[in-house]
Amino acid sequence: MAIVYPQATLTPSKKELMDGWLPSRPWFDGNLDRKPVGSFRFDDPEGEVGLEGFLLGAEGLPTYLLPLTYRGAELEAADEYLIGTSEHSELGPRWVYDGCGDPAFVAELVRAILTGGTGSDHEYDIGNGLESRPTSAQVQGSGSADSVPEVDAVGCYDEGPLTIVNAGPLEIVVARVIGTYVEAAETLTVTWKGGNDIVVAGVRPG
């Protein structure tokens, strides 16, 4: 369940963390004017990891896809995917990772793509219960499988504007620059105020 605490603060903020990390990426064009123009979420079945995908855009610039995961403890052997650490006023210290290098995000991305699944609504903690609200971006997988391979370890590398994720028998392709062609049999499309049904990720045999 993707629970949001509307009064909570995150220090440094998600945007500050992203701005600090983006210059290290080979697909980044050097322009930090982009801001979140939409986001989607997946639910972690274990209820431990926050899973969120951001669309970062600005007028006249290509839109980026940046998946983030939020953890209450370090992810073992994943220092190269660490975007930074932050203090959540409700949840305490959070370790923020590039979702392409976090098995929790990749597993749910694969599930959505291969089963034809979608993202999750926000569940806002309003003090006396939870209130469900749609996210500002919606995702939809193209597949129809009844089950998917287990993902428990991943490794990834950048290939131009794409990130290639190796996950055992599967290879996942993520378009960091939205609009980049994704060659895969089964795909994930995203819809938000700035775009409709654009393919941003795909799954193919590893």
CSV table of C-alpha atoms in Angstrom, one decimal:
chain,number,residue,atom,x,y,z
A,1,MET,CA,0.0,0.0,0.0
A,2,ALA,CA,1.5,3.4,-1.1
A,3,ILE,CA,0.7,5.5,2.0
A,4,VAL,CA,1.3,9.2,1.7
A,5,TYR,CA,1.7,11.5,4.8
A,6,PRO,CA,0.5,14.9,3.5
A,7,GLN,CA,2.0,16.9,6.3
A,8,ALA,CA,5.3,15.1,6.3
A,9,THR,CA,8.6,16.6,5.2
A,10,LEU,CA,11.6,15.0,3.6
A,11,THR,CA,15.0,16.5,4.2
A,12,PRO,CA,16.6,16.8,1.7
A,13,SER,CA,13.6,16.7,-0.6
A,14,LYS,CA,13.1,14.3,-3.5
A,15,LYS,CA,13.8,17.0,-6.0
A,16,GLU,CA,17.1,17.9,-4.2
A,17,LEU,CA,18.1,14.3,-4.2
A,18,MET,CA,17.3,13.9,-7.9
A,19,ASP,CA,19.2,17.1,-8.8
A,20,GLY,CA,22.2,15.9,-7.0
A,21,TRP,CA,22.2,12.5,-8.8
A,22,LEU,CA,21.2,13.4,-12.3
A,23,PRO,CA,24.6,15.0,-13.3
A,24,SER,CA,26.2,11.6,-12.8
A,25,ARG,CA,24.1,10.0,-15.5
A,26,PRO,CA,25.4,9.7,-19.1
A,27,TRP,CA,21.9,10.4,-20.5
A,28,PHE,CA,21.5,13.7,-18.6
A,29,ASP,CA,21.8,16.9,-20.8
A,30,GLY,CA,22.9,19.2,-18.0
A,31,ASN,CA,19.6,21.0,-17.6
A,32,LEU,CA,18.2,21.0,-14.0
A,33,ASP,CA,15.1,23.1,-14.9
A,34,ARG,CA,13.0,19.9,-15.1
A,35,LYS,CA,10.5,19.3,-12.3
A,36,PRO,CA,8.1,16.4,-11.6
A,37,VAL,CA,5.2,16.6,-14.1
A,38,GLY,CA,3.7,13.3,-13.1
A,39,SER,CA,4.3,10.2,-11.0
A,40,PHE,CA,3.1,6.7,-10.5
A,41,ARG,CA,3.5,4.1,-7.8
A,42,PHE,CA,3.6,0.4,-7.3
A,43,ASP,CA,2.9,-1.5,-4.1
A,44,ASP,CA,5.6,-3.6,-2.5
A,45,PRO,CA,4.0,-6.9,-1.5
A,46,GLU,CA,6.1,-6.9,1.6
A,47,GLY,CA,4.9,-3.5,2.6
A,48,GLU,CA,8.5,-2.3,3.3
A,49,VAL,CA,9.7,-0.4,0.3
A,50,GLY,CA,8.2,2.7,-1.3
A,51,LEU,CA,8.1,2.4,-5.1
A,52,GLU,CA,7.6,5.5,-7.2
A,53,GLY,CA,8.3,6.5,-10.8
A,54,PHE,CA,8.8,10.2,-11.6
A,55,LEU,CA,8.4,12.0,-14.9
A,56,LEU,CA,10.7,15.0,-15.0
A,57,GLY,CA,10.0,17.6,-17.6
A,58,ALA,CA,10.1,21.3,-18.6
A,59,GLU,CA,8.9,23.2,-21.7
A,60,GLY,CA,11.1,22.5,-24.7
A,61,LEU,CA,13.1,19.7,-23.0
A,62,PRO,CA,12.7,15.9,-23.3
A,63,THR,CA,11.0,14.3,-20.3
A,64,TYR,CA,12.9,11.9,-18.1
A,65,LEU,CA,11.8,8.8,-16.3
A,66,LEU,CA,13.3,8.4,-12.8
A,67,PRO,CA,12.1,5.5,-10.7
A,68,LEU,CA,12.9,5.9,-6.9
A,69,THR,CA,12.7,3.5,-4.1
A,70,TYR,CA,12.5,4.4,-0.4
A,71,ARG,CA,13.9,2.1,2.2
A,72,GLY,CA,14.1,2.2,6.0
A,73,ALA,CA,17.6,0.5,5.9
A,74,GLU,CA,20.4,0.1,3.4
A,75,LEU,CA,20.0,-2.3,0.5
A,76,GLU,CA,22.9,-4.7,0.7
A,77,ALA,CA,25.5,-4.5,-2.1
A,78,ALA,CA,23.7,-1.6,-3.8
A,79,ASP,CA,25.9,1.4,-3.1
A,80,GLU,CA,26.2,2.2,-6.8
A,81,TYR,CA,22.4,2.6,-7.1
A,82,LEU,CA,22.1,4.9,-4.0
A,83,ILE,CA,20.8,8.3,-4.9
A,84,GLY,CA,21.0,9.6,-1.4
A,85,THR,CA,19.7,9.5,2.2
A,86,SER,CA,17.0,11.7,3.6
A,87,GLU,CA,15.0,12.2,6.9
A,88,HIS,CA,11.3,11.6,6.7
A,89,SER,CA,9.5,13.5,9.5
A,90,GLU,CA,7.1,10.5,10.0
A,91,LEU,CA,9.2,7.5,9.1
A,92,GLY,CA,12.7,8.5,10.0
A,93,PRO,CA,15.8,7.9,7.9
A,94,ARG,CA,15.2,6.8,4.3
A,95,TRP,CA,17.7,5.4,1.9
A,96,VAL,CA,16.7,6.4,-1.6
A,97,TYR,CA,17.7,4.3,-4.6
A,98,ASP,CA,17.5,4.3,-8.4
A,99,GLY,CA,14.6,1.9,-8.9
A,100,CYS,CA,16.4,0.3,-11.9
A,101,GLY,CA,18.9,-1.1,-9.4
A,102,ASP,CA,16.4,-2.2,-6.7
A,103,PRO,CA,14.9,-5.7,-7.0
A,104,ALA,CA,11.7,-4.5,-5.3
A,105,PHE,CA,10.9,-2.0,-8.0
A,106,VAL,CA,12.1,-4.2,-10.8
A,107,ALA,CA,9.9,-7.1,-9.6
A,108,GLU,CA,6.8,-4.9,-9.6
A,109,LEU,CA,7.7,-3.4,-13.0
A,110,VAL,CA,8.0,-6.9,-14.4
A,111,ARG,CA,4.7,-8.0,-12.8
A,112,ALA,CA,2.9,-5.0,-14.3
A,113,ILE,CA,4.3,-5.5,-17.8
A,114,LEU,CA,3.9,-9.3,-18.1
A,115,THR,CA,0.4,-9.5,-16.4
A,116,GLY,CA,-1.1,-6.4,-17.9
A,117,GLY,CA,-1.1,-4.8,-14.5
A,118,THR,CA,-1.3,-1.1,-13.5
A,119,GLY,CA,0.1,1.1,-10.8
A,120,SER,CA,-1.4,1.8,-7.4
A,121,ASP,CA,-3.4,4.7,-6.1
A,122,HIS,CA,-2.0,6.9,-3.3
A,123,GLU,CA,-3.4,6.1,0.1
A,124,TYR,CA,-3.4,9.4,2.1
A,125,ASP,CA,-3.1,9.2,5.8
A,126,ILE,CA,-5.7,11.8,6.9
A,127,GLY,CA,-5.3,11.1,10.6
A,128,ASN,CA,-8.5,9.1,11.2
A,129,GLY,CA,-8.0,6.6,8.3
A,130,LEU,CA,-6.8,6.4,4.7
A,131,GLU,CA,-8.2,8.2,1.7
A,132,SER,CA,-7.5,6.8,-1.8
A,133,ARG,CA,-6.5,9.2,-4.6
A,134,PRO,CA,-5.2,8.5,-8.1
A,135,THR,CA,-1.6,9.3,-9.0
A,136,SER,CA,-0.9,12.0,-11.5
A,137,ALA,CA,0.4,9.5,-14.0
A,138,GLN,CA,-1.0,6.1,-14.9
A,139,VAL,CA,0.8,3.0,-16.2
A,140,GLN,CA,-0.5,-0.1,-17.9
A,141,GLY,CA,1.3,-3.3,-18.9
A,142,SER,CA,0.6,-5.1,-22.2
A,143,GLY,CA,0.9,-8.7,-21.1
A,144,SER,CA,-1.6,-11.3,-20.0
A,145,ALA,CA,0.5,-13.8,-18.1
A,146,ASP,CA,-0.9,-15.5,-15.0
A,147,SER,CA,2.5,-15.6,-13.2
A,148,VAL,CA,5.9,-14.1,-13.6
A,149,PRO,CA,9.5,-15.2,-12.8
A,150,GLU,CA,10.8,-14.2,-9.4
A,151,VAL,CA,13.2,-11.2,-9.3
A,152,ASP,CA,15.5,-11.3,-6.3
A,153,ALA,CA,18.7,-9.7,-7.7
A,154,VAL,CA,19.4,-7.2,-10.5
A,155,GLY,CA,22.2,-5.4,-12.2
A,156,CYS,CA,21.9,-2.5,-14.7
A,157,TYR,CA,23.8,-0.3,-17.0
A,158,ASP,CA,23.1,2.6,-19.2
A,159,GLU,CA,23.0,2.3,-23.0
A,160,GLY,CA,22.5,5.8,-24.4
A,161,PRO,CA,19.1,7.0,-23.3
A,162,LEU,CA,18.1,3.5,-22.1
A,163,THR,CA,18.9,1.6,-19.0
A,164,ILE,CA,19.2,-2.2,-19.4
A,165,VAL,CA,18.4,-4.2,-16.3
A,166,ASN,CA,19.5,-7.8,-16.0
A,167,ALA,CA,17.2,-9.9,-13.8
A,168,GLY,CA,18.0,-13.6,-14.2
A,169,PRO,CA,16.1,-15.0,-17.2
A,170,LEU,CA,14.7,-11.5,-18.0
A,171,GLU,CA,16.1,-8.3,-19.4
A,172,ILE,CA,14.2,-5.1,-18.7
A,173,VAL,CA,14.6,-2.0,-20.9
A,174,VAL,CA,13.8,1.4,-19.3
A,175,ALA,CA,13.6,4.5,-21.4
A,176,ARG,CA,15.2,7.2,-19.3
A,177,VAL,CA,14.4,9.7,-22.1
A,178,ILE,CA,10.7,9.3,-22.7
A,179,GLY,CA,10.0,8.7,-26.3
A,180,THR,CA,13.1,6.6,-26.9
A,181,TYR,CA,12.1,3.4,-28.8
A,182,VAL,CA,11.9,0.3,-26.5
A,183,GLU,CA,12.4,-3.0,-28.3
A,184,ALA,CA,10.5,-5.6,-26.4
A,185,ALA,CA,7.6,-8.0,-26.9
A,186,GLU,CA,5.8,-6.8,-23.7
A,187,THR,CA,5.8,-3.2,-22.6
A,188,LEU,CA,4.7,-0.6,-20.1
A,189,THR,CA,2.9,2.5,-21.2
A,190,VAL,CA,2.5,5.7,-19.2
A,191,THR,CA,-0.2,8.4,-19.5
A,192,TRP,CA,0.0,11.8,-17.8
A,193,LYS,CA,-1.1,15.4,-18.5
A,194,GLY,CA,1.8,15.8,-21.0
A,195,GLY,CA,1.5,12.5,-22.9
A,196,ASN,CA,-0.7,9.6,-23.7
A,197,ASP,CA,0.2,5.9,-23.9
A,198,ILE,CA,3.9,6.3,-24.4
A,199,VAL,CA,6.0,3.2,-24.0
A,200,VAL,CA,8.6,3.7,-21.3
A,201,ALA,CA,9.8,0.1,-20.4
A,202,GLY,CA,9.7,-3.4,-21.8
A,203,VAL,CA,10.6,-7.0,-20.9
A,204,ARG,CA,12.5,-9.5,-23.1
A,205,PRO,CA,14.4,-12.7,-22.6
A,206,GLY,CA,17.7,-12.2,-20.9
